[in-house]
Coordinates of N, CA and C in Angstrom, one line a residue:
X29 N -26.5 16.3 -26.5 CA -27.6 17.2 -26.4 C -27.8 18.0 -27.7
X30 N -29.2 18.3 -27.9 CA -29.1 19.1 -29.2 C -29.2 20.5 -28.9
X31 N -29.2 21.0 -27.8 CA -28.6 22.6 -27.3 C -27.9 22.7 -27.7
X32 N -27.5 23.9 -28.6 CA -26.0 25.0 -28.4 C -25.5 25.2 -27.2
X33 N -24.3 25.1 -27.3 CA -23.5 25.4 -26.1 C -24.3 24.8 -24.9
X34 N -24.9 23.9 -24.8 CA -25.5 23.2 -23.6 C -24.2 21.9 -22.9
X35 N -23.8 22.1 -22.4 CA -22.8 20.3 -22.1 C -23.5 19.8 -20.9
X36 N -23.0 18.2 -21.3 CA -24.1 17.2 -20.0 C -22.7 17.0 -19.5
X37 N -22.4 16.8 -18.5 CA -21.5 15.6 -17.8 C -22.0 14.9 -17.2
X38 N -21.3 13.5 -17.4 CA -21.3 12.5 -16.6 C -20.3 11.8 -15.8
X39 N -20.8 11.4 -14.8 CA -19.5 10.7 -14.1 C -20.2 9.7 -13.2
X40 N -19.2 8.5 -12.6 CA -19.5 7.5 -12.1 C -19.6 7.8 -10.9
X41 N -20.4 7.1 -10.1 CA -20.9 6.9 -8.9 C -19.6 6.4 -8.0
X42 N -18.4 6.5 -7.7 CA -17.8 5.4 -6.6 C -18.1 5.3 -5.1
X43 N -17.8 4.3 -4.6 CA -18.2 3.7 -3.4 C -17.1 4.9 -2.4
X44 N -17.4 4.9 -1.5 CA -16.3 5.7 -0.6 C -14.8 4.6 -0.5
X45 N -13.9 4.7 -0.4 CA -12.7 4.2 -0.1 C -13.1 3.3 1.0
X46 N -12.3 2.4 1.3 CA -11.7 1.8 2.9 C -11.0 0.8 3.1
X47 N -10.4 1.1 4.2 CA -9.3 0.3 5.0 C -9.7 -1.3 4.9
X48 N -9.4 -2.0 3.9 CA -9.7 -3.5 3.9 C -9.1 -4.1 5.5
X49 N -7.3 -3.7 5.7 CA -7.0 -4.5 6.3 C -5.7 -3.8 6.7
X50 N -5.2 -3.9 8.1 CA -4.0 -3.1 8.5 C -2.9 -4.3 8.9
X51 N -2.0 -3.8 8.3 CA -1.0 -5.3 8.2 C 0.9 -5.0 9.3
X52 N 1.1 -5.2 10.1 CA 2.3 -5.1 10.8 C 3.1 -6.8 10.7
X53 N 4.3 -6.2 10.6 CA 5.4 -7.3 11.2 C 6.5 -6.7 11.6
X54 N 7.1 -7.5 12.1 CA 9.0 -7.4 13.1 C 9.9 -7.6 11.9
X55 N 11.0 -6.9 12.2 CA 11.7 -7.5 10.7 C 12.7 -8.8 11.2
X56 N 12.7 -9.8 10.4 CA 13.8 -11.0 10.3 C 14.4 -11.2 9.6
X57 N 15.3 -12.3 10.2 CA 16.5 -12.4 9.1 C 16.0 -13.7 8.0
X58 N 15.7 -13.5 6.5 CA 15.7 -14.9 6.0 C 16.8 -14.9 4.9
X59 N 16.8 -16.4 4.4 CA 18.2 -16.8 3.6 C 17.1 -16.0 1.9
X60 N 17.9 -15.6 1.0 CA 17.7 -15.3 0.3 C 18.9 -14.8 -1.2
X61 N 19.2 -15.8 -1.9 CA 20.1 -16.1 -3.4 C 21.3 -16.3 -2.7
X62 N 21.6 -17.3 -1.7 CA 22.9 -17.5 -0.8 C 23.4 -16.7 0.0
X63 N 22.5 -15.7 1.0 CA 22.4 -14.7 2.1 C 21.8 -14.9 2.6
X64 N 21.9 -13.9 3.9 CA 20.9 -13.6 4.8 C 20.3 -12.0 4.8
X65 N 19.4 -12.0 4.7 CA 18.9 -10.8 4.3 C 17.6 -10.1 5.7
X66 N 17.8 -9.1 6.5 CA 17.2 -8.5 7.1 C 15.9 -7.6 6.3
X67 N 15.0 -8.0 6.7 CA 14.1 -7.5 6.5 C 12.8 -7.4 7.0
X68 N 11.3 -6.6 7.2 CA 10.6 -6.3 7.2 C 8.9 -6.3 6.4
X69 N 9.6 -7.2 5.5 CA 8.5 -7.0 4.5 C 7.4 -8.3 4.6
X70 N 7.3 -9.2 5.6 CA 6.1 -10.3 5.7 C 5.8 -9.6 7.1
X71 N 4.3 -9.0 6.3 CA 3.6 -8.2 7.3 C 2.1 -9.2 7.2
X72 N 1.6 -9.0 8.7 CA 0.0 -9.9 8.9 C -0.7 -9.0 9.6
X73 N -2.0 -9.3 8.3 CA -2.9 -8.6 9.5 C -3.5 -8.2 10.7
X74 N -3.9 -7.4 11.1 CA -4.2 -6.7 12.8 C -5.4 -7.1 13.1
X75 N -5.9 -7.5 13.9 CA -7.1 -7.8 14.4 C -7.7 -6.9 15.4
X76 N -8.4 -6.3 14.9 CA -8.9 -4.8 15.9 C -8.1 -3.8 15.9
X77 N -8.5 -2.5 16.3 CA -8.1 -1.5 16.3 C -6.2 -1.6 16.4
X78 N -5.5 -0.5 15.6 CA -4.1 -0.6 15.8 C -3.7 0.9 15.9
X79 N -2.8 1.4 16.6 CA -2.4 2.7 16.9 C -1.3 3.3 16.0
X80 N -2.0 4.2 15.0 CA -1.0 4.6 14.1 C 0.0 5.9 14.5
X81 N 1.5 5.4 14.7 CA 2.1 6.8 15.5 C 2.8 7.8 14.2
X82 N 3.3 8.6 14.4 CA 3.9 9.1 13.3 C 5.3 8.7 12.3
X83 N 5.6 7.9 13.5 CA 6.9 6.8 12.6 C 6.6 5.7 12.0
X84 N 5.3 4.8 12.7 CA 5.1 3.7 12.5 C 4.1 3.0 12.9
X85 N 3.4 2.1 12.8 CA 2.4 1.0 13.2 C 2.9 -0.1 14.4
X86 N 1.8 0.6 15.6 CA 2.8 -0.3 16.7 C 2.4 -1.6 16.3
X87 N 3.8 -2.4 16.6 CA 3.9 -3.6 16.4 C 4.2 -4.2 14.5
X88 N 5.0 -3.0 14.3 CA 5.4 -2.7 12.7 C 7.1 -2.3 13.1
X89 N 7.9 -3.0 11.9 CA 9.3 -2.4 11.9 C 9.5 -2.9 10.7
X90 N 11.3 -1.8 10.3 CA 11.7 -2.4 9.0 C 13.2 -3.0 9.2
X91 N 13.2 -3.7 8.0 CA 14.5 -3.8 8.6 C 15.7 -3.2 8.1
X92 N 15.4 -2.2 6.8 CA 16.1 -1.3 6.5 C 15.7 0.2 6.7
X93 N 16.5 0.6 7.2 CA 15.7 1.9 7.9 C 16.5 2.7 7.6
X94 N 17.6 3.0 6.1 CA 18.0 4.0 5.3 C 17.1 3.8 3.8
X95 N 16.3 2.7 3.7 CA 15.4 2.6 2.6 C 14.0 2.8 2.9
X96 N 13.5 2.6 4.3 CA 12.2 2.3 4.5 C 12.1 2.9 6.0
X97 N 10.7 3.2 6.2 CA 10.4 4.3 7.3 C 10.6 4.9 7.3
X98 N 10.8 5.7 8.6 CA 11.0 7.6 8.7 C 9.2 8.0 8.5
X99 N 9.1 9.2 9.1 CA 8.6 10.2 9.4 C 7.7 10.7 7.5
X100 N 8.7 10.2 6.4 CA 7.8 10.2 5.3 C 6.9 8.9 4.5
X101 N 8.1 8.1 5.2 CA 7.3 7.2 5.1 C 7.1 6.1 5.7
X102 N 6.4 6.5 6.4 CA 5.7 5.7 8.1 C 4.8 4.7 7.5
X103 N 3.8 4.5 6.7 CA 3.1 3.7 5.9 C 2.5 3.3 4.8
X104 N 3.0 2.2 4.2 CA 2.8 1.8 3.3 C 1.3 1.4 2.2
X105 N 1.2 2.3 1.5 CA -0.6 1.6 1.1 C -0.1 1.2 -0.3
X106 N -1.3 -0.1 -0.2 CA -1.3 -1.1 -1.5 C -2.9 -1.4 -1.4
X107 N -3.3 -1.3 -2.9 CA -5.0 -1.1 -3.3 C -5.2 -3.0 -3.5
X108 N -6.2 -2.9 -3.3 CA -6.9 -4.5 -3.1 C -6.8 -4.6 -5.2
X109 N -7.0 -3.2 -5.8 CA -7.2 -3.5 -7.4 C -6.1 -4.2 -7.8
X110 N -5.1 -3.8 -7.4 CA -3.6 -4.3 -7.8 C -3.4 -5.8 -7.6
X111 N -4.0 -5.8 -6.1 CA -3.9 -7.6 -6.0 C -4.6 -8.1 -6.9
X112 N -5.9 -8.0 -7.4 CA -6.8 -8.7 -8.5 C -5.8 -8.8 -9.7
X113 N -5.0 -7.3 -10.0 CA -4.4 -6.8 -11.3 C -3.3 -8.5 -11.5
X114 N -2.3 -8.1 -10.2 CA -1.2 -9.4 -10.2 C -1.7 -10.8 -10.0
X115 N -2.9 -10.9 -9.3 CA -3.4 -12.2 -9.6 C -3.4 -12.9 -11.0
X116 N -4.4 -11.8 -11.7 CA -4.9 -12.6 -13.1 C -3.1 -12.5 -13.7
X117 N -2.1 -11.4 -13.6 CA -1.0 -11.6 -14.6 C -0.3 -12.9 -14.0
X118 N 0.0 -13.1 -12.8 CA 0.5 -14.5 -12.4 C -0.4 -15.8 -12.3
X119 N -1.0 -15.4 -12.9 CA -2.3 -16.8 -12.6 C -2.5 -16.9 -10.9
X120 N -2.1 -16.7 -10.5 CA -1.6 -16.8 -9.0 C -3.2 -16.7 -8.0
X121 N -3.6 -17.6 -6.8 CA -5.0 -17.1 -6.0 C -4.5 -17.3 -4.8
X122 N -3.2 -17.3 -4.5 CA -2.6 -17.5 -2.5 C -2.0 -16.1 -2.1
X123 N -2.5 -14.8 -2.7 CA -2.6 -13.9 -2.1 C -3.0 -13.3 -0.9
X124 N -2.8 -13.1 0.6 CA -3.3 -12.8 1.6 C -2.5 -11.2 1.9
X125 N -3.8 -10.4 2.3 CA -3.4 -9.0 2.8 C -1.8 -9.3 3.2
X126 N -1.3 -8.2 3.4 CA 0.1 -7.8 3.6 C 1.4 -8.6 2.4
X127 N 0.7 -9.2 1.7 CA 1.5 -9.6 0.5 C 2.2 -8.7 0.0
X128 N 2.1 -7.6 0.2 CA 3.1 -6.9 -1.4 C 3.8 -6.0 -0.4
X129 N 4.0 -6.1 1.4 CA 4.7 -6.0 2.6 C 4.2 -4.2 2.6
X130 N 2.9 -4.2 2.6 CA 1.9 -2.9 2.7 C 1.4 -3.2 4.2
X131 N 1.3 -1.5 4.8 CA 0.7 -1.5 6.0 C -0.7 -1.9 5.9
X132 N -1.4 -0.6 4.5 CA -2.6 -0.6 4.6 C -2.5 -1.6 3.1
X133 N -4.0 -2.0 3.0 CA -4.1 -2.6 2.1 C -5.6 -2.0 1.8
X134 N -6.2 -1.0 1.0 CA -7.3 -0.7 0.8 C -7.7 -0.9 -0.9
X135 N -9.2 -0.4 -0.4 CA -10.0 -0.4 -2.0 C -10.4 0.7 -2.1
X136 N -9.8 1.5 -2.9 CA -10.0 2.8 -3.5 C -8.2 3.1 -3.8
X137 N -8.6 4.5 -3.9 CA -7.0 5.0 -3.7 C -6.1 4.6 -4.8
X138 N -6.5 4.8 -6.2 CA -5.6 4.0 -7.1 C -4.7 4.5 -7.4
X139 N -3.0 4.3 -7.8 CA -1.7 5.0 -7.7 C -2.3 6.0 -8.8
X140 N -2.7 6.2 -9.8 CA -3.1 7.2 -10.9 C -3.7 8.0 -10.5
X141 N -4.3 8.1 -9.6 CA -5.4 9.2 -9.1 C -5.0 10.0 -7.7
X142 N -4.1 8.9 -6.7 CA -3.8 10.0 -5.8 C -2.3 11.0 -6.0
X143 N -2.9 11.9 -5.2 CA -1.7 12.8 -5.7 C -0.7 13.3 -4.5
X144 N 0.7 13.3 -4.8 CA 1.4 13.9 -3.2 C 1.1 15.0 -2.9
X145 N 0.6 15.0 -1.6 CA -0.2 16.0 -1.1 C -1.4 15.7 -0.6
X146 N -1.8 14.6 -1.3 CA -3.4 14.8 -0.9 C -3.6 14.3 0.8
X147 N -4.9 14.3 1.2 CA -4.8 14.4 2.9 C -6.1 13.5 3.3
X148 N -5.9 12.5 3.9 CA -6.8 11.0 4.0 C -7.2 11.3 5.5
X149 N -8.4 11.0 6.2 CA -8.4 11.0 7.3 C -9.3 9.2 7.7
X150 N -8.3 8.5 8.2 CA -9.1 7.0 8.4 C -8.9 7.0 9.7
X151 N -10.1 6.3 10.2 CA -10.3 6.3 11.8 C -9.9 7.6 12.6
X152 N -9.7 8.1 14.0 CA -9.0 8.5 14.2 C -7.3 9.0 14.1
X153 N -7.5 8.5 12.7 CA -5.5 9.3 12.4 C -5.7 9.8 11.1
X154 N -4.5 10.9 10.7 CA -4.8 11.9 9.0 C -3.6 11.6 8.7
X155 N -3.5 11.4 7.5 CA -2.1 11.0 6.5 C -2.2 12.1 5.7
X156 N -1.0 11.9 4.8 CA -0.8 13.0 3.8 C 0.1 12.0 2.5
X157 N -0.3 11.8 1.3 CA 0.9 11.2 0.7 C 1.7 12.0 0.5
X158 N 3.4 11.1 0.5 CA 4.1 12.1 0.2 C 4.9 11.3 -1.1
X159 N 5.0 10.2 -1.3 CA 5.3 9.9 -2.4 C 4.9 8.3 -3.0
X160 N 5.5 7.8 -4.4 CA 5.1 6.6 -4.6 C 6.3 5.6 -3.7
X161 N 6.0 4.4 -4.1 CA 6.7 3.3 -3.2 C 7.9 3.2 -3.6
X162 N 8.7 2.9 -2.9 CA 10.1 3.1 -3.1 C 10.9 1.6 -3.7
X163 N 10.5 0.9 -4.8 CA 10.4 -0.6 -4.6 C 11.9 -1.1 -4.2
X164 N 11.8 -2.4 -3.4 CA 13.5 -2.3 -3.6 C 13.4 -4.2 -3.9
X165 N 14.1 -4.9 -3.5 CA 15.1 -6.0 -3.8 C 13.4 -7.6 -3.0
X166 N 13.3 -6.5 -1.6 CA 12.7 -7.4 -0.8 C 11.3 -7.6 -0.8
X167 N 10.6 -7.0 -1.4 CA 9.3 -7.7 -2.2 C 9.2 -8.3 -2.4
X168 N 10.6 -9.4 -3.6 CA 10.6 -10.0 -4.4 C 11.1 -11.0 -3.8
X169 N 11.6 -10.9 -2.8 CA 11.6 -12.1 -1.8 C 10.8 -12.5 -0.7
X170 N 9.7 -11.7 -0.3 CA 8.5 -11.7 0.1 C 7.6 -13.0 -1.5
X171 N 7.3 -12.1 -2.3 CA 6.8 -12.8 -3.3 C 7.6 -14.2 -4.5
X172 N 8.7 -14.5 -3.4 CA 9.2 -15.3 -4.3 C 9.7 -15.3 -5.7
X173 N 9.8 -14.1 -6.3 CA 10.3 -13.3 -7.7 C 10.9 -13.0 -7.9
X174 N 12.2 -12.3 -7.9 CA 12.8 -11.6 -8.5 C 12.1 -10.5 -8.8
X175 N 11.6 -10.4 -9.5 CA 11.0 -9.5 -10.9 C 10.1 -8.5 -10.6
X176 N 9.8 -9.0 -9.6 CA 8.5 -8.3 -8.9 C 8.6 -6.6 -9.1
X177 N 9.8 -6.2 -8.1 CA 10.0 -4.7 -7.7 C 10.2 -4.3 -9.5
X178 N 10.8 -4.7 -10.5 CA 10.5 -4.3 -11.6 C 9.5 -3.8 -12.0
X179 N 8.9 -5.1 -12.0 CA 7.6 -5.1 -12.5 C 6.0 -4.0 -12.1
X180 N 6.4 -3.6 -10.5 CA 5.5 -3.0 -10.3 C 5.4 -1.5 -10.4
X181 N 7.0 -1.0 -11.0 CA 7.2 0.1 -11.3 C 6.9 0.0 -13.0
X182 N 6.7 -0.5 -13.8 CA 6.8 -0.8 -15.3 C 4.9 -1.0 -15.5
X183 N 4.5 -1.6 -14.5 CA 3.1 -1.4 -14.6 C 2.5 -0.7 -14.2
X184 N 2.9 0.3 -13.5 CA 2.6 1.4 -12.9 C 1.8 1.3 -11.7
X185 N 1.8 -0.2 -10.9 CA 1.4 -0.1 -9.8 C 2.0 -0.3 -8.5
X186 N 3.0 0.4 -8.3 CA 3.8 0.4 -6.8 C 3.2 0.9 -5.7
X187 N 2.2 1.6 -5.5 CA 1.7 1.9 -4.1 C 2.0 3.1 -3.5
X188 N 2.1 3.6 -2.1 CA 2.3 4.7 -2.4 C 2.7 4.6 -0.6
X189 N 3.3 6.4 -0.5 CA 3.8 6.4 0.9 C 2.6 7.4 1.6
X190 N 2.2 7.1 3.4 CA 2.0 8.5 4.1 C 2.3 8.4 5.1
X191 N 2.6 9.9 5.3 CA 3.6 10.4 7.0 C 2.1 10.6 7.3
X192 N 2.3 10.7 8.8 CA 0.9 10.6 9.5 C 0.6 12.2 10.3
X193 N 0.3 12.5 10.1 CA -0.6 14.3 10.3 C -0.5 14.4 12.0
X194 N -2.1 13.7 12.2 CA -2.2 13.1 13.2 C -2.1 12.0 13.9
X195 N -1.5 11.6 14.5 CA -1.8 9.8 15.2 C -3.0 9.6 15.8
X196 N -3.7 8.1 15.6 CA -4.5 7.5 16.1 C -4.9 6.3 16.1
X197 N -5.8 5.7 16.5 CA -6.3 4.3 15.7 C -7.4 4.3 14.8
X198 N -6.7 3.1 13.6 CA -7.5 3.0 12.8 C -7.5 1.7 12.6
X199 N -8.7 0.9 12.0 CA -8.7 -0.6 11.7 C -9.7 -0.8 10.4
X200 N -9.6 -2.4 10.6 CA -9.8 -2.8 9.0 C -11.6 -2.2 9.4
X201 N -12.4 -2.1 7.7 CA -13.5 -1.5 7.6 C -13.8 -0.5 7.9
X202 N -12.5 0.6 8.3 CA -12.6 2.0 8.2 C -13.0 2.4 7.2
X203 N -13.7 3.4 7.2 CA -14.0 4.8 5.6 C -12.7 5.5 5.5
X204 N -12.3 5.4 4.4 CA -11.2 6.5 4.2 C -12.1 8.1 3.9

């Protein structure tokens, strides 16, 4: 502007957030580097509405439950950007929701921008983040890698946790 002391801002237009897809599984036992390894992490999408309680997603478990769940962290969100992000780095296109063993899987919400604290209300139920994802061993056996849980702390995209405020139902093509 050619005003003194006049400032323009600008800023982009974003879409509102939402709930692509709500993802639950049972935890099992599979073989993994000459073990058997309990776990939780091959989650599939919900078809219609799902009842979010404050522990968990009915028809959701883990299978370590000194690393994963509780009351902080009842559910897991992972942003649809991140899948695109790991696509193009692995060449990789057999990506399906619950891949990265996330409850939610939405578009918006990027790990850089939300903050612990902030307070989401989808469908009838309210979250709060309370922290980033806690990566551990079994991602990487979900995703066939190794490398993975490294990697998604080093790229800065691990996802994030929320305890649930309120319980209710919420499903895929919610507004966050």
């Amino acid at each position: 502007t050619d005003s003194p002391g006049k400032m323009v801002v600008f800023w982009k237009e974003r879409a509102m957030p939402s709930l692509l897809s709500v993802n639950v599984g049972k935890p099992k036992d599979v073989a993994w580097q000459g073990r058997t390894v309990h776990t939780g992490v091959w989650k599939d999408p919900v078809s219609g509405p799902a009842m979010v309680r404050r522990l968990n997603i009915d028809g959701d478990g883990q299978g370590d439950s000194k690393g994963h769940g509780g009351e902080q962290r009842a559910v897991l969100v992972y942003q649809i950007d991140s899948y695109r992000y790991w696509q193009r780095h692995f060449g990789r296109d057999d990506f399906t929701f619950g891949q990265f063993g996330e409850n939610f899987t939405v578009d918006g919400l990027p790990d850089d921008e939300v903050c612990i604290g902030d307070r989401y209300q989808i469908g009838d139920a309210v979250f709060e983040v309370t922290q980033p994802r806690v990566t551990c061993y079994r991602v990487g056996i979900r995703m066939n890698d190794p490398r993975i849980p490294a990697l998604l702390v080093s790229h800065h995209r691990p996802g994030f946790y929320f305890r649930v405020l309120q319980e209710g139902e919420v499903q895929a093509g919610d507004e966050i």
